[in-house]
PDB file of C-alpha atoms in Angstrom:
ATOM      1  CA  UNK C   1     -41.925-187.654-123.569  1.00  0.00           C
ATOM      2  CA  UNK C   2     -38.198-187.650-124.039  1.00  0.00           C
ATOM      3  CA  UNK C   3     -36.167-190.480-122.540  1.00  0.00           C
ATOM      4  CA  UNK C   4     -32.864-189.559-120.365  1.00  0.00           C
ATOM      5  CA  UNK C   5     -30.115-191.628-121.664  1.00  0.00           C
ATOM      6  CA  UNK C   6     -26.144-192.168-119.808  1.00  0.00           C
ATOM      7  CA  UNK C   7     -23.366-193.114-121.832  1.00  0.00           C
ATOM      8  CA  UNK C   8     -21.249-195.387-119.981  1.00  0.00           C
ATOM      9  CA  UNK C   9     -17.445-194.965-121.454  1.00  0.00           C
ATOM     10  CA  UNK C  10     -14.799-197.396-121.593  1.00  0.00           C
ATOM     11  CA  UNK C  11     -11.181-197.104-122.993  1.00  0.00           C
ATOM     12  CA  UNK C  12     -11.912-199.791-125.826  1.00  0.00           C
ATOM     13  CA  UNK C  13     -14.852-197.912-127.812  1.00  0.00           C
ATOM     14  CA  UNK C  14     -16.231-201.549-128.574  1.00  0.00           C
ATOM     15  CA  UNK C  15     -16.935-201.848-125.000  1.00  0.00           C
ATOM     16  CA  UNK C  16     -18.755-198.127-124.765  1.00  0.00           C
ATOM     17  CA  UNK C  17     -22.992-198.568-123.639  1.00  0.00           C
ATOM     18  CA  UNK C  18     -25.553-196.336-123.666  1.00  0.00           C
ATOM     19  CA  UNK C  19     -28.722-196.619-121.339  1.00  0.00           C
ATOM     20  CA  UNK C  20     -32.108-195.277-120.932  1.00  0.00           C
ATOM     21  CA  UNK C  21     -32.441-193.838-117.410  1.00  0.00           C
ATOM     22  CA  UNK C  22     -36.176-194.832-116.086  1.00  0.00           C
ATOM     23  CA  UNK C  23     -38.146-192.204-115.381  1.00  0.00           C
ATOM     24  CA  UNK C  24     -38.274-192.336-111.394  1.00  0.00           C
ATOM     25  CA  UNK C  25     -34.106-191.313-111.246  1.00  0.00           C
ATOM     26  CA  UNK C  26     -33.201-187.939-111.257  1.00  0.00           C
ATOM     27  CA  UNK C  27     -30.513-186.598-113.234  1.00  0.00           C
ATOM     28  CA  UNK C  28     -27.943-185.906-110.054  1.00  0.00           C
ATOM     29  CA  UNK C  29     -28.988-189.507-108.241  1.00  0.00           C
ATOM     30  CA  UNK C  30     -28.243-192.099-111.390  1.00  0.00           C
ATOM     31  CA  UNK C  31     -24.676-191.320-111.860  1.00  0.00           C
ATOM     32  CA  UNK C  32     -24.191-192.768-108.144  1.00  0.00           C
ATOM     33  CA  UNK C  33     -26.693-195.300-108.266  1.00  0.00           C
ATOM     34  CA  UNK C  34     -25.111-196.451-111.177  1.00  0.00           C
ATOM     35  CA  UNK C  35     -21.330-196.582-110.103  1.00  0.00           C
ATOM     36  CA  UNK C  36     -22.360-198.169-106.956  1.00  0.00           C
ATOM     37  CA  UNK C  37     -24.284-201.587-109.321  1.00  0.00           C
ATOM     38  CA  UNK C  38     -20.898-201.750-110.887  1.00  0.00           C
ATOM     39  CA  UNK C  39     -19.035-202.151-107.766  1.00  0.00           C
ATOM     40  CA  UNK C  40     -21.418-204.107-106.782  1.00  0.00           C
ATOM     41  CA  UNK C  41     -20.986-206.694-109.803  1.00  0.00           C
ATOM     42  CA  UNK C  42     -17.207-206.439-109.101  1.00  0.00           C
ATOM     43  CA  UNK C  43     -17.750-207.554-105.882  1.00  0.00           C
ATOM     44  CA  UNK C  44     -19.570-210.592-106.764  1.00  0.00           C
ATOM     45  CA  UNK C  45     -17.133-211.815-108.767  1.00  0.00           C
ATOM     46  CA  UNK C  46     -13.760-210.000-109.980  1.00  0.00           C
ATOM     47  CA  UNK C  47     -14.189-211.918-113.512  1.00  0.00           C
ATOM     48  CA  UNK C  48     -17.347-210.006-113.984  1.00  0.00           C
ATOM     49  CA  UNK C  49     -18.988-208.925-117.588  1.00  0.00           C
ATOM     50  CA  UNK C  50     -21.034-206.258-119.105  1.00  0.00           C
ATOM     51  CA  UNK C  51     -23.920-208.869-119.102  1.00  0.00           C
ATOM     52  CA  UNK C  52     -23.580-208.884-115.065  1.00  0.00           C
ATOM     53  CA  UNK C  53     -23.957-205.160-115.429  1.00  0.00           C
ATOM     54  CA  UNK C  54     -26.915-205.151-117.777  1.00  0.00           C
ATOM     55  CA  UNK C  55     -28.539-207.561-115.565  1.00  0.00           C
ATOM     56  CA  UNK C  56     -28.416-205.424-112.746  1.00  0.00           C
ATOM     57  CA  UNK C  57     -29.547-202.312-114.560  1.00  0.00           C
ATOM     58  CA  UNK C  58     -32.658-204.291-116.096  1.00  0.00           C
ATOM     59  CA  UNK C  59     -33.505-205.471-112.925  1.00  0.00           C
ATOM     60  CA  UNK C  60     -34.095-201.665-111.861  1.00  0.00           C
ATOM     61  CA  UNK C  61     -35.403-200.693-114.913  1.00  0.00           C
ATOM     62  CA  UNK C  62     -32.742-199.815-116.884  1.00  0.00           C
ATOM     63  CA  UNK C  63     -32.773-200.538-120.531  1.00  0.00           C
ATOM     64  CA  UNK C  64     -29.807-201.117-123.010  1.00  0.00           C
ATOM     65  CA  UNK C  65     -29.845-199.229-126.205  1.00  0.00           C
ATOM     66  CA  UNK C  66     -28.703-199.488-129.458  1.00  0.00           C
ATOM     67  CA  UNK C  67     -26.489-196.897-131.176  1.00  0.00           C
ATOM     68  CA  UNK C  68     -23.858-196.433-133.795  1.00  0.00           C
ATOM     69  CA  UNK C  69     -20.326-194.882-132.646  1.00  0.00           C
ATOM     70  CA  UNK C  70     -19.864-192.124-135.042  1.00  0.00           C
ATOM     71  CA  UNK C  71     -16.196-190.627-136.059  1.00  0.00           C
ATOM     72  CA  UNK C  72     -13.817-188.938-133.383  1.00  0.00           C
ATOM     73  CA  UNK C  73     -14.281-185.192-133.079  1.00  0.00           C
ATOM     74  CA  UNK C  74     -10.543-184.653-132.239  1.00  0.00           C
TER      75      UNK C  74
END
C-alpha cells in the first residue's frame, strides 16, 4: 500500500513539511481540509507555530514525515 503524502511549502525552505495523508481523505478533499486547520490555528492565536499545526493534523490522523530537501532544480 502506498501512502499519499502533501508537501506543505513555505518561503523559508527550513520551514517546508511534508505529511502523510490518512487513508480515509481523498486526493481533491485534503488540500481544503487542510487550509481550513491552518486558519483555524491562526484564529486561535495570531502568534501561532508549526507545532499548533502538527497538533491539529495528528489529531485527524495526519502524520509528520521526515525528509531531506534536495538541491534547487532552477
Amino acid at each position: 500500500m502506498d501512502k499519499k503524502l502533501m508537501v506543505l511549502p513555505a518561503q523559508d525552505h527550513k520551514a517546508i513539511r511534508l505529511v502523510s495523508i490518512p487513508d480515509d481523505f481523498e486526493e481533491h478533499e485534503v488540500y481544503r481540509y487542510v487550509t481550513g486547520l491552518i486558519a483555524k490555528a491562526e484564529e486561535e492565536d495570531s502568534e501561532y507555530s508549526w507545532e499548533d499545526i502538527s497538533d491539529l493534523l495528528e489529531e485527524r490522523g495526519f502524520e509528520t514525515v521526515e525528509f531531506v530537501l534536495g538541491p534547487a532544480l532552477d
